[in-house]
Short mmCIF file of C-alpha atoms and ligand atoms in Angstrom, two decimals:
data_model
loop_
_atom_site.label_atom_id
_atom_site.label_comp_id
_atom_site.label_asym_id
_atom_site.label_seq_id
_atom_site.Cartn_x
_atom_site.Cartn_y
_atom_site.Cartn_z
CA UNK A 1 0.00 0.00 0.00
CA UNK A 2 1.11 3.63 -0.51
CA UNK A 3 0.56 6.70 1.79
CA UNK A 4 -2.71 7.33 -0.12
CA UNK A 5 -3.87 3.67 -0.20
CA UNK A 6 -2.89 3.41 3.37
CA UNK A 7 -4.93 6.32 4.57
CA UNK A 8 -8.16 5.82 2.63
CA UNK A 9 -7.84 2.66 4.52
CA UNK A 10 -8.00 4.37 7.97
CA UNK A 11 -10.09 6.76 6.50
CA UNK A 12 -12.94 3.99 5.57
CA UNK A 13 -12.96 2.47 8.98
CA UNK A 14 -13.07 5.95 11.07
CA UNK A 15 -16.09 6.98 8.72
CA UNK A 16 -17.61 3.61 10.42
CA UNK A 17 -17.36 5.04 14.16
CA UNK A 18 -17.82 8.43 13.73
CA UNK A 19 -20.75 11.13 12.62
CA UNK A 20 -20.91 12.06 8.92
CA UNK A 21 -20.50 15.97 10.70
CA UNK A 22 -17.65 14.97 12.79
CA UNK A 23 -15.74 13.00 9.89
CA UNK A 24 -15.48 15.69 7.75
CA UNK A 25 -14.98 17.76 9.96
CA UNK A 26 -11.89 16.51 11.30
CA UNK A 27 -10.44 14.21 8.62
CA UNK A 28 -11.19 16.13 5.61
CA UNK A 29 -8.02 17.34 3.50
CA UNK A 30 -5.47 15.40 5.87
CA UNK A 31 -3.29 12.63 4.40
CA UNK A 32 -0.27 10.69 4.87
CA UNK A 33 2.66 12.57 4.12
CA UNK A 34 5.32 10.51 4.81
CA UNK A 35 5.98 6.80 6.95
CA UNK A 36 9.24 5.98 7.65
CA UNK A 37 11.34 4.36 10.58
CA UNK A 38 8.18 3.40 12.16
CA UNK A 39 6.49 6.88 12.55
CA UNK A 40 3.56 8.06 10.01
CA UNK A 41 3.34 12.00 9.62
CA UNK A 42 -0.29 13.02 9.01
CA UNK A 43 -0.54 16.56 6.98
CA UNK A 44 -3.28 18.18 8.45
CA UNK A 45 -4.96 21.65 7.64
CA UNK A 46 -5.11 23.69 10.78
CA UNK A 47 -4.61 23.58 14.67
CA UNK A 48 -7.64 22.70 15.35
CA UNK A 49 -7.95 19.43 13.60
CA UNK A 50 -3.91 18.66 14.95
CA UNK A 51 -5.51 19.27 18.27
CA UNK A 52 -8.17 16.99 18.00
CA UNK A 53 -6.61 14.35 16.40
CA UNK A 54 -3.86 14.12 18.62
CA UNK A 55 -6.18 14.14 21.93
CA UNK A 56 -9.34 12.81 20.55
CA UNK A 57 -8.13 10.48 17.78
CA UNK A 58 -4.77 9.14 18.09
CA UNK A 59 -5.07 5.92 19.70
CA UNK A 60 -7.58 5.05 17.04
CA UNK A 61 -5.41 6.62 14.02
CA UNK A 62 -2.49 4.19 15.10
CA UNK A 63 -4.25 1.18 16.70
CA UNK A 64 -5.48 1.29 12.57
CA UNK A 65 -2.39 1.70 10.60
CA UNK A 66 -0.64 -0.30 12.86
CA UNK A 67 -3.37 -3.37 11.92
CA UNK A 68 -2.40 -2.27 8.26
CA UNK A 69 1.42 -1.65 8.74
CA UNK A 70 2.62 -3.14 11.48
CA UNK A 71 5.99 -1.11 11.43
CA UNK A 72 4.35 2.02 12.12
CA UNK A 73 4.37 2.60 15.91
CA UNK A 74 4.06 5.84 15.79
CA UNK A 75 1.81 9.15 14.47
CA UNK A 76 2.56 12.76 14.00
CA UNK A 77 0.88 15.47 13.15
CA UNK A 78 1.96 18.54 11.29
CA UNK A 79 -0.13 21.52 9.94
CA UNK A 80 0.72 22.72 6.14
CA UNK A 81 -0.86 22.55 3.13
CA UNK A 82 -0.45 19.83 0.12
CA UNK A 83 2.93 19.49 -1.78
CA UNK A 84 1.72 20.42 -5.07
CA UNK A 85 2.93 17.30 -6.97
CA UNK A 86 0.51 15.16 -4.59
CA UNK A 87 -2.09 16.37 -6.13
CA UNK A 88 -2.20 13.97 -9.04
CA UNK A 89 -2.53 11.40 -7.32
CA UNK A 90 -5.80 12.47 -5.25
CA UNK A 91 -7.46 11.54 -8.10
CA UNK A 92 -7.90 7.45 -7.33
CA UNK A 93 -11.32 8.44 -5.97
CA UNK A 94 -14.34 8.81 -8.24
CA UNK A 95 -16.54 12.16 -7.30
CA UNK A 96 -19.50 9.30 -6.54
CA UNK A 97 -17.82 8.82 -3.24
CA UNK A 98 -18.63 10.16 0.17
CA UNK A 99 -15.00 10.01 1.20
CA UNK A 100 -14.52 13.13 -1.40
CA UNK A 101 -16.58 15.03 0.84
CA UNK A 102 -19.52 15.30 -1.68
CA UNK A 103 -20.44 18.74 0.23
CA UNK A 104 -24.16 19.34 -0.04
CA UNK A 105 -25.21 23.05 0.49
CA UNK A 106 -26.89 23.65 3.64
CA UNK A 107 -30.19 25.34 2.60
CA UNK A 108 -28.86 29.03 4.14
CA UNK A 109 -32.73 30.47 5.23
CA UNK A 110 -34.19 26.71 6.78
CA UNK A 111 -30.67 24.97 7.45
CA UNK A 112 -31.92 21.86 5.95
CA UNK A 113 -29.53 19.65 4.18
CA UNK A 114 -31.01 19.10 0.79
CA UNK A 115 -29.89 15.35 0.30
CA UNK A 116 -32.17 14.62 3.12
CA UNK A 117 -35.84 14.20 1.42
CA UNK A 118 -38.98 11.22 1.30
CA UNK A 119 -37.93 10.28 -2.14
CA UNK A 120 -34.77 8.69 -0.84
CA UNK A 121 -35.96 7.50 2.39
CA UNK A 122 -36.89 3.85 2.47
CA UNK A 123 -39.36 2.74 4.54
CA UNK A 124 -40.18 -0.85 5.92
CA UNK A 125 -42.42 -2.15 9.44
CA UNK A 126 -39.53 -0.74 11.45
CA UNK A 127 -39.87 3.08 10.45
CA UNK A 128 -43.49 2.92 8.71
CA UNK A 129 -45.43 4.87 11.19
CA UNK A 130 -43.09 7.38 12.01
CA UNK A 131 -42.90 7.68 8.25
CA UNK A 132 -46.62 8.21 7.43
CA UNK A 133 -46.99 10.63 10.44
CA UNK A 134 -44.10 12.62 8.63
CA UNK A 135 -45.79 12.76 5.40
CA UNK A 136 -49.07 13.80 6.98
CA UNK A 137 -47.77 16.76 8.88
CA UNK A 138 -45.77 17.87 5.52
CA UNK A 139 -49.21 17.76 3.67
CA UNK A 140 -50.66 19.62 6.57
CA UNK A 141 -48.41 21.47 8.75
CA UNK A 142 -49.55 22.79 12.10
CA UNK A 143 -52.83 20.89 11.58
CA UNK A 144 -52.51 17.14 12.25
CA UNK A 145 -50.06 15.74 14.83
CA UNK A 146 -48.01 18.74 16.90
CA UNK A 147 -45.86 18.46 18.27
CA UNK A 148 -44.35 15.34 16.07
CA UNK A 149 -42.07 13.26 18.20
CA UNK A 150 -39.55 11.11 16.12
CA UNK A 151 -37.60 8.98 18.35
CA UNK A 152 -35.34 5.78 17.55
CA UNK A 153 -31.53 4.73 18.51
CA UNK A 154 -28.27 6.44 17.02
CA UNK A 155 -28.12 5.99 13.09
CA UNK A 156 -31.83 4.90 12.44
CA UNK A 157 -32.67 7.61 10.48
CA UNK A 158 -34.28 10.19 12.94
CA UNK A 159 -32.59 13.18 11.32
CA UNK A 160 -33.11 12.41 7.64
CA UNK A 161 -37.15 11.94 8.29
CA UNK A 162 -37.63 15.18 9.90
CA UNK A 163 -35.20 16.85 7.61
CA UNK A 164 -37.29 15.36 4.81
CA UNK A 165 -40.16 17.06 6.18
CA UNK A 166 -38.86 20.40 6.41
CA UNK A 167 -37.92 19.84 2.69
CA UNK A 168 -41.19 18.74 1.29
CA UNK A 169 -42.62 21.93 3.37
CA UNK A 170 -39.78 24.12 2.27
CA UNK A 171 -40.58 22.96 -1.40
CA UNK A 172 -44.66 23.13 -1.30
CA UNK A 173 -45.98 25.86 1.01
CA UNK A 174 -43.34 28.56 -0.39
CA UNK A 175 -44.42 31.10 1.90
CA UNK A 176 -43.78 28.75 4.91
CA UNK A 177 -40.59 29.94 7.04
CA UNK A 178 -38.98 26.04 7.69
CA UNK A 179 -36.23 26.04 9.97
CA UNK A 180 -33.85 23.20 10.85
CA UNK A 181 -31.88 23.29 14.64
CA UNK A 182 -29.80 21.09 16.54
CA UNK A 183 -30.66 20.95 20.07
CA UNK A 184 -26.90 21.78 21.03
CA UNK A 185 -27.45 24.76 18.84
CA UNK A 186 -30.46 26.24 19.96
CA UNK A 187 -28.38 25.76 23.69
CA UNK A 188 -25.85 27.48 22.56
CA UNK A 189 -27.73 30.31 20.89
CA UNK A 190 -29.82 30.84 24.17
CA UNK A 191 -26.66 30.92 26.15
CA UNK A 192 -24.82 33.27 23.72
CA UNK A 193 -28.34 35.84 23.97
CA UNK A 194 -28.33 35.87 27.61
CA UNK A 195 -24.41 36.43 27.37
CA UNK A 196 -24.94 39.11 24.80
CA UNK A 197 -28.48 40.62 26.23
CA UNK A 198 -30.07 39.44 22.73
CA UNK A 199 -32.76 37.47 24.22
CA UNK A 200 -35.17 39.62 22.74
CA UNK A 201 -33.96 39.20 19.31
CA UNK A 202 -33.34 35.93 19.95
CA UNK A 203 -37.04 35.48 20.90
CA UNK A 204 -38.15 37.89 17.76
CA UNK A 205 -36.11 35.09 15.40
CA UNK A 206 -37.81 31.92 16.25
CA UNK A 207 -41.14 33.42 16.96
CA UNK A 208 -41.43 34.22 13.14
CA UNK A 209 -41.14 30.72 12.03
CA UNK A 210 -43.98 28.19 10.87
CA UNK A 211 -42.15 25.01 10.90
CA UNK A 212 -39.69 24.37 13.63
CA UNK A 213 -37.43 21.19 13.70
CA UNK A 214 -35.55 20.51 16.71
CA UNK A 215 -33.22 17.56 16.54
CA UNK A 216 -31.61 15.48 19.17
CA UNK A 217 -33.79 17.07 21.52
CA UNK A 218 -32.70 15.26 24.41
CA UNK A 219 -29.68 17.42 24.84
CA UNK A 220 -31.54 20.29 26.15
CA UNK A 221 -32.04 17.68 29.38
CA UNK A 222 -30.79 19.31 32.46
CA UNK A 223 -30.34 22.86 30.75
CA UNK A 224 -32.49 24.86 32.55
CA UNK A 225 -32.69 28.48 30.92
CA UNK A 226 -32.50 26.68 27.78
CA UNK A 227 -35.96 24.62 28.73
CA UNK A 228 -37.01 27.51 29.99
CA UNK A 229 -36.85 29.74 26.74
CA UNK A 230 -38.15 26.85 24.77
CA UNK A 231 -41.20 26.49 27.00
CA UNK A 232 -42.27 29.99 26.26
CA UNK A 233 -41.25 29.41 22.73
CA UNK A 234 -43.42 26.26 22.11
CA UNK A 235 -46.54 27.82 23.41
CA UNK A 236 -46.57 31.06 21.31
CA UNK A 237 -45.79 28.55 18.25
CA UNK A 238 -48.37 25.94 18.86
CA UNK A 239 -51.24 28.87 19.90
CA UNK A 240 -50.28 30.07 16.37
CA UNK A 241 -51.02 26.96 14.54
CA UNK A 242 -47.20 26.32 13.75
CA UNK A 243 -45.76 22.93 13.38
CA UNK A 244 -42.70 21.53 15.94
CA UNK A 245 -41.35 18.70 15.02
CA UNK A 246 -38.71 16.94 17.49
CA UNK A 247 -36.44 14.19 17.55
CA UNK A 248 -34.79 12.08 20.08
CA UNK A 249 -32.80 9.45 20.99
CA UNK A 250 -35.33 8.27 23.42
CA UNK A 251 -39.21 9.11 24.48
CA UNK A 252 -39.89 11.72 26.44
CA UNK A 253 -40.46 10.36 29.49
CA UNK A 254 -37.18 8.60 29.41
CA UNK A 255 -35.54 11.94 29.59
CA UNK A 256 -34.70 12.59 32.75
CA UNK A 257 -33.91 16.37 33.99
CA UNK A 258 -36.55 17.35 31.42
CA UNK A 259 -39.23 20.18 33.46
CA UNK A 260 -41.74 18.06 33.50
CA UNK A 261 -43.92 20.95 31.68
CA UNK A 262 -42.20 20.10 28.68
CA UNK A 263 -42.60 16.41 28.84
CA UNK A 264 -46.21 17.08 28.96
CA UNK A 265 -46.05 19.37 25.64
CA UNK A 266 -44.06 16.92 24.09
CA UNK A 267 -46.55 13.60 24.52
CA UNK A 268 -49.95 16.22 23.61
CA UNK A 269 -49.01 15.55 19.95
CA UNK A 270 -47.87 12.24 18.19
CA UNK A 271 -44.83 10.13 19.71
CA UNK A 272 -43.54 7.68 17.18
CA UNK A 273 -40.70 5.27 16.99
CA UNK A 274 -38.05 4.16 15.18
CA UNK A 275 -36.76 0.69 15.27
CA UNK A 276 -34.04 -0.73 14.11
CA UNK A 277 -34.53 -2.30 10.10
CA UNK A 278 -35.27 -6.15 9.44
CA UNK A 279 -32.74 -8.06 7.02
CA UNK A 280 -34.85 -7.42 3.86
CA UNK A 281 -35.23 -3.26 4.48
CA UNK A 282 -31.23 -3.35 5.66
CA UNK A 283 -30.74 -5.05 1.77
CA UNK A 284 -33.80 -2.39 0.31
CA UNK A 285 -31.48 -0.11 1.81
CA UNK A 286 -27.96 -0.73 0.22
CA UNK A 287 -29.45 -1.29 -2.67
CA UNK A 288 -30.92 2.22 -2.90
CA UNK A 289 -27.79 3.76 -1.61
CA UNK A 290 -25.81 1.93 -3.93
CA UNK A 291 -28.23 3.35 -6.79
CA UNK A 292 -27.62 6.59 -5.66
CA UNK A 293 -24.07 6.39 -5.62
CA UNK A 294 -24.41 4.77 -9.32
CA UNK A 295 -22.37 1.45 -8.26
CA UNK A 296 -23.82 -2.68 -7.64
CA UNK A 297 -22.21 -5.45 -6.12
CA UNK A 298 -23.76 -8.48 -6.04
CA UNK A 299 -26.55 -10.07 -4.26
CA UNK A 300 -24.74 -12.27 -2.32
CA UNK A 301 -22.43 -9.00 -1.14
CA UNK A 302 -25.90 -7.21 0.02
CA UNK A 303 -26.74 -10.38 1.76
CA UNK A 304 -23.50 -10.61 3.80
CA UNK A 305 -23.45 -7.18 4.98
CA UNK A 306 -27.02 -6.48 5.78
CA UNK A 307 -26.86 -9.58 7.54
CA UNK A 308 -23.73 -8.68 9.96
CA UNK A 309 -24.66 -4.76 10.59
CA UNK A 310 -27.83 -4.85 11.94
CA UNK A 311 -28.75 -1.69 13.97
CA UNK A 312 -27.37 1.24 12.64
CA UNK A 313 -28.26 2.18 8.74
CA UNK A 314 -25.09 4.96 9.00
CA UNK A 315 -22.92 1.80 9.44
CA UNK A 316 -24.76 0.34 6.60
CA UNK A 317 -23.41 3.30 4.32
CA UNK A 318 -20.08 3.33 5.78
CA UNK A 319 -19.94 -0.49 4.19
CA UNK A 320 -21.17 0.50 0.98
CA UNK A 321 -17.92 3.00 0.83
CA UNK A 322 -15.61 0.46 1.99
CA UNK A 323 -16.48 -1.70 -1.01
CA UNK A 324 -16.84 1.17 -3.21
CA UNK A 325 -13.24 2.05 -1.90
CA UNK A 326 -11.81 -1.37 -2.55
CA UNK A 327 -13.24 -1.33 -6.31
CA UNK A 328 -11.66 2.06 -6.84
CA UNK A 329 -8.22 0.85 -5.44
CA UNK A 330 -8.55 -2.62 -7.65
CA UNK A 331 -10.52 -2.00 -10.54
CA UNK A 332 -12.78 -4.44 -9.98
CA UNK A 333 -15.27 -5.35 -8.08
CA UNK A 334 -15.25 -7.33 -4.05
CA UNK A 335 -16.33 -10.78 -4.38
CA UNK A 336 -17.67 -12.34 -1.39
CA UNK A 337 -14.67 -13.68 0.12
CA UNK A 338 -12.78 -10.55 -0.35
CA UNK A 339 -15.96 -8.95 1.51
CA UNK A 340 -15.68 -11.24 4.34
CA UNK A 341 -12.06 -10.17 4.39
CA UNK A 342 -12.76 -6.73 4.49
CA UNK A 343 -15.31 -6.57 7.05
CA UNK A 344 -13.41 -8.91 8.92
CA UNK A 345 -11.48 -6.55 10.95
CA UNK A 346 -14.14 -4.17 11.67
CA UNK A 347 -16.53 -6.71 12.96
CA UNK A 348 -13.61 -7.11 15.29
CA UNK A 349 -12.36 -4.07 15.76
CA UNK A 350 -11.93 -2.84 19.43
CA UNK A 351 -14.44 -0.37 19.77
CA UNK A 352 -17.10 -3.43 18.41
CA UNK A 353 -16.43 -5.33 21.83
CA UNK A 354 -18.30 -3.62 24.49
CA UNK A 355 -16.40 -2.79 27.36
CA UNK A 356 -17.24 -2.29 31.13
CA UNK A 357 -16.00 1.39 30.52
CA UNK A 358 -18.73 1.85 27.89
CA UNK A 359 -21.65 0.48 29.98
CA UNK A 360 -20.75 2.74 32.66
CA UNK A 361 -20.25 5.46 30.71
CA UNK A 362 -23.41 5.25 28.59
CA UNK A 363 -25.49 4.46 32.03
CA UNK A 364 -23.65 7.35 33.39
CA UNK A 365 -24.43 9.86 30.32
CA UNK A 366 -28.43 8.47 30.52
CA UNK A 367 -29.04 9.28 33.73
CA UNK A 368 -27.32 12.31 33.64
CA UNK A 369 -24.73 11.78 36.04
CA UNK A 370 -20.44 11.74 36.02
CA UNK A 371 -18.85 8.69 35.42
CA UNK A 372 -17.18 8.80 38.77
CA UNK A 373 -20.51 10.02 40.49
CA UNK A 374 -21.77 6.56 39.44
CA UNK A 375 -18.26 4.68 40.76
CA UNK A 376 -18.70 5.94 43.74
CA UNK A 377 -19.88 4.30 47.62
CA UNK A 378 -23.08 7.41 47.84
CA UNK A 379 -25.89 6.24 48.77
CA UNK A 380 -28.08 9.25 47.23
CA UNK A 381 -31.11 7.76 45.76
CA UNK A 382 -30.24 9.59 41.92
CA UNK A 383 -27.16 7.07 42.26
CA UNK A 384 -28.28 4.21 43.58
CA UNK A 385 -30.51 3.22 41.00
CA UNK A 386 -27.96 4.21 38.38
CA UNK A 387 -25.44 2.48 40.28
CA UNK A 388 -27.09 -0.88 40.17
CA UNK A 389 -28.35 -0.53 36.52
CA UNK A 390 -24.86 -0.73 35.37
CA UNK A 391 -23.88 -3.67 37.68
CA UNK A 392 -26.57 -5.11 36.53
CA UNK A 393 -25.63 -4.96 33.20
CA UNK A 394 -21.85 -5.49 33.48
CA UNK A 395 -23.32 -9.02 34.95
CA UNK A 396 -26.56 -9.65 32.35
CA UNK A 397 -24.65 -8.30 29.33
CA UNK A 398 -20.78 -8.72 30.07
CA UNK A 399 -20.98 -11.66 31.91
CA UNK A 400 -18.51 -9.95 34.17
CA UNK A 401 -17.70 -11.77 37.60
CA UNK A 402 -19.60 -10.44 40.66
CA UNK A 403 -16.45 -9.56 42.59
CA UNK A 404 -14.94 -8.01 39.88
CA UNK A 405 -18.22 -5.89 39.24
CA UNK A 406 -17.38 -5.18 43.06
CA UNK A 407 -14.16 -4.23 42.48
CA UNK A 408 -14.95 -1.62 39.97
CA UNK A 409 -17.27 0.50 42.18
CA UNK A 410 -14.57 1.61 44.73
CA UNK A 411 -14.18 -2.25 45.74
CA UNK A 412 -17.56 -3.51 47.14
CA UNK A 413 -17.54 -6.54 47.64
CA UNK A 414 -19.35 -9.29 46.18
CA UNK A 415 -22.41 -9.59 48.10
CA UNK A 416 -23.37 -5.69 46.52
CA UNK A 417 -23.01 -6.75 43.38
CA UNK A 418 -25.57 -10.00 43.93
CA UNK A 419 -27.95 -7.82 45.92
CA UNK A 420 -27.88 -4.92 42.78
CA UNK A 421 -28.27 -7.97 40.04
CA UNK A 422 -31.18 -9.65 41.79
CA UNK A 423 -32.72 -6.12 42.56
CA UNK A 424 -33.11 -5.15 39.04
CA UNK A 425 -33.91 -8.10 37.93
CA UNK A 426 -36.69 -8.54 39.75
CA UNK A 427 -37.88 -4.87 39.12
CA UNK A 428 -38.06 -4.70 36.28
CA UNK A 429 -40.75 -7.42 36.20
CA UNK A 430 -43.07 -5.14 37.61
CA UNK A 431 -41.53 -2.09 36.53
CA UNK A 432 -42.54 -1.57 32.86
CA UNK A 433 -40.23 2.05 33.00
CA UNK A 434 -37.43 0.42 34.09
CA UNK A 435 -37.49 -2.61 31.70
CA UNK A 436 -37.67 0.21 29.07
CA UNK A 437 -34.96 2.31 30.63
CA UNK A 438 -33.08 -0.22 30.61
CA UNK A 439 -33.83 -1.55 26.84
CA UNK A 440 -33.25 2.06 26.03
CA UNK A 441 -29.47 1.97 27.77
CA UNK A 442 -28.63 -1.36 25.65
CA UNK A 443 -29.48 0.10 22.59
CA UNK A 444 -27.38 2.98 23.16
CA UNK A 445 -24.25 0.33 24.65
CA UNK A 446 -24.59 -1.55 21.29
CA UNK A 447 -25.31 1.15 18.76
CA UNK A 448 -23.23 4.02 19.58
P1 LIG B 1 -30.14 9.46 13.25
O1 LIG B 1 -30.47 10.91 13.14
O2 LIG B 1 -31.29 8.64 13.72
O3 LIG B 1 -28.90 9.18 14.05
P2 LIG B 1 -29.66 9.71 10.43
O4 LIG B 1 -30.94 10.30 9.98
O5 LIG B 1 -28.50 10.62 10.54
O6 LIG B 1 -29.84 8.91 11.79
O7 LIG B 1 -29.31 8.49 9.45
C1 LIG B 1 -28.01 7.96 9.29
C2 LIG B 1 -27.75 7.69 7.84
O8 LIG B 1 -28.57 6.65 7.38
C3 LIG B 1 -28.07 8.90 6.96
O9 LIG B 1 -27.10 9.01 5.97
C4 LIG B 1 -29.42 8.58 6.38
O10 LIG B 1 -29.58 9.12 5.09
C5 LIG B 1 -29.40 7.08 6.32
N1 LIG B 1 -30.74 6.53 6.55
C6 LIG B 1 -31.36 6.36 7.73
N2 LIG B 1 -32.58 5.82 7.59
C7 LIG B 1 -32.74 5.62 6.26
C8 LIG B 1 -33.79 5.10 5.47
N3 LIG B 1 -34.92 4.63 6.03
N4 LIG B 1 -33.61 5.05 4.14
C9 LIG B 1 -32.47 5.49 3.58
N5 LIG B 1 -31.44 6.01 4.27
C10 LIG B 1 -31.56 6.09 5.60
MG1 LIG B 2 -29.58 12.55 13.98
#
């Protein structure tokens, strides 16, 4: 492999673990510039990205090349731009291929990615009624189910739905003002107008809109001025007939730090879920990406890799540019063994195998609390709970040892561990909220 081969390589399996959003952010125009005497130098654009790659990304980066080359032991990263002669060679990638950072423009006046829309959306028993719901509120807006509530695990296709929405509306009721927000966002926007004393603008802005998406909403959980404003701002909308549409990564009454005002607005309109796709929508779906992209592989391909990525339709895509990568680099096209071969170490890649550290963390993050809140011996009720759920699930999930599970929360012993097991078990039972909860947690351990 050259320097070009080698990081497309690393480049196809990061696309796998990481948001579109975040990929090209950070990885787009870096590249190998040289590897010698065991130590890779990565060109890089800015400080920024040399920042994060070296903090957030570097143990990845080298556990990678170092599966592809095992002499490199080492990564470095420099800022500059590309020697001039490298530039001939960039061209091994067709313009069909995500990895070239296909930019689509961001709709400037609604902030809605065009590539998002129904046409391209495919739809099976695991997304259908969130699906028609969407279609009748863009026939409709502000007239049949508002608020909408989309919610569904990491990678099922929350954002592109509501986004399709917006662009349907966008397209059809021209005089409509559609606007597309992040929840981290809109947080940072209300922060920045207290900050600034612009909450009034701030307020004058979203009041004018007819058709307000807020994604991920779950991140406004435990922000208080930022639940607060959008309170105020969801009643003035829905008195005036104008649609909200919301997504999250769980329903709202699986939020938790969310005023429970706004949990009440949120279930007055239509809650509907996303699951994750059966085998035949996972092949529907390749197929139609790989239409899109103007590429096919064969049946048997589709049939391999819809049958090993199961829950998360970004992975799905990420495989579809693996093989797409492969045919550029080969000239011809996987067959299945070579598919099995390339998959092979990403089925069984590190961050595949779920760790204690992950179920702690992603308990942690749902119940709002700090990993080392959870780890430790209080006996607060808002940890308690918490506290067992995860030794619950280091036992149910992990099949971790009980004294080991002990060990981990500042050394209990055993006997806590038992007691947590047997206490969740045998809530959730009864508990129908906690049996959810607790589905809810899993999908996030094994999705994100
Ligand atoms: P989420 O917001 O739930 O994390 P996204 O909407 O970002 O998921 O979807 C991840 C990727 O999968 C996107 O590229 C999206 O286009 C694609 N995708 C998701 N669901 C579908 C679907 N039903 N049909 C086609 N593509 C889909
Ligand atoms: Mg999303």
């Amino acid at each position: 492999m050259n320097n070009q081969e080698l990081w497309q390589a690393v480049l196809a399996q990061i696309q796998l673990n990481i948001s579109q959003a975040n990929f090209s952010t950070w990885f787009k125009n870096t590249e190998i510039n040289s590897n010698k005497e065991g130590k890779a130098l990565v060109l890089v654009p800015n400080s920024f990205v040399k920042e994060w790659l070296q903090n957030k990304y570097n143990n990845h980066i080298l556990k990678i090349l170092h599966d592809l080359d095992e002499n490199i032991k080492e990564v470095e990263y420099f800022i500059g731009k590309k020697p001039v002669e490298q530039k001939t060679e960039e061209i091994v990638m067709p313009e069909t291929d995500q990895l070239e950072f296909q930019e689509f423009k961001i709709n400037k006046d609604t902030n809605l990615n065009p590539k998002y829309i129904f046409e391209t959306f495919v739809v099976g028993p695991f997304n259908e009624m969130p699906h028609a719901a969407a279609i009748a509120v863009s026939k409709k807006p502000g007239l049949v189910y508002n608020p909408l509530f989309i919610y569904g695990g990491v990678g099922l296709g929350k954002t592109h739905l509501i986004q399709s929405i917006g662009n349907e509306i966008d397209k059809n009721f021209k005089k409509k003002k559609v606007r597309y927000v992040p929840s981290e966002r809109f947080t940072s926007e209300v922060v920045s107008a207290i900050k600034n004393q612009t909450i009034d603008q701030f307020k004058q802005k979203y009041r004018e809109i007819d058709v307000l998406i807020l994604d991920d909403v779950q991140f406004i959980a435990g922000k208080e001025k930022t639940q607060e404003e959008f309170f105020h701002l969801f009643n003035v909308l829905y008195e005036r007939g104008k649609q909200i549409i919301l997504s999250s990564d769980r329903p709202p009454r699986a939020i938790n730090s969310l005023a429970e005002r706004l949990r009440s607005r949120f279930e007055g309109g239509m809650i509907a879920d996303i699951s994750a796709p059966d085998l035949e929508t996972r092949i529907a779906i390749l197929k139609t990406k790989a239409q899109e992209k103007s590429v096919e592989f064969g049946e048997d391909i589709y049939q391999y890799i819809a049958g090993v990525i199961k829950s998360n339709i970004r992975e799905l895509e990420g495989a579809l540019n693996r093989l797409m990568i492969y045919q550029n680099l080969n000239n011809k096209k996987p067959d299945l063994e070579i598919t099995k071969t390339l998959f092979k170490n990403i089925l069984s890649s590190p961050n595949r195998i779920i760790t204690p550290k992950k179920v702690i963390q992603v308990v942690a993050d749902f119940y709002d609390l700090k990993e080392k809140d959870l780890l430790t011996c209080s006996r607060k009720k808002e940890i308690v709970k918490p506290r067992q759920v995860a030794m619950y699930l280091l036992r149910q999930e992990l099949k971790d040892s009980f004294p080991s599970i002990g060990r981990k929360f500042s050394g209990k012993d055993h006997t806590t561990a038992i007691h947590s097991y047997k206490k969740i078990l045998k809530e959730m039972e009864k508990d129908k909220k906690l049996e959810e909860e607790i589905g809810l947690i899993k999908e996030q351990i094994f999705t994100s």
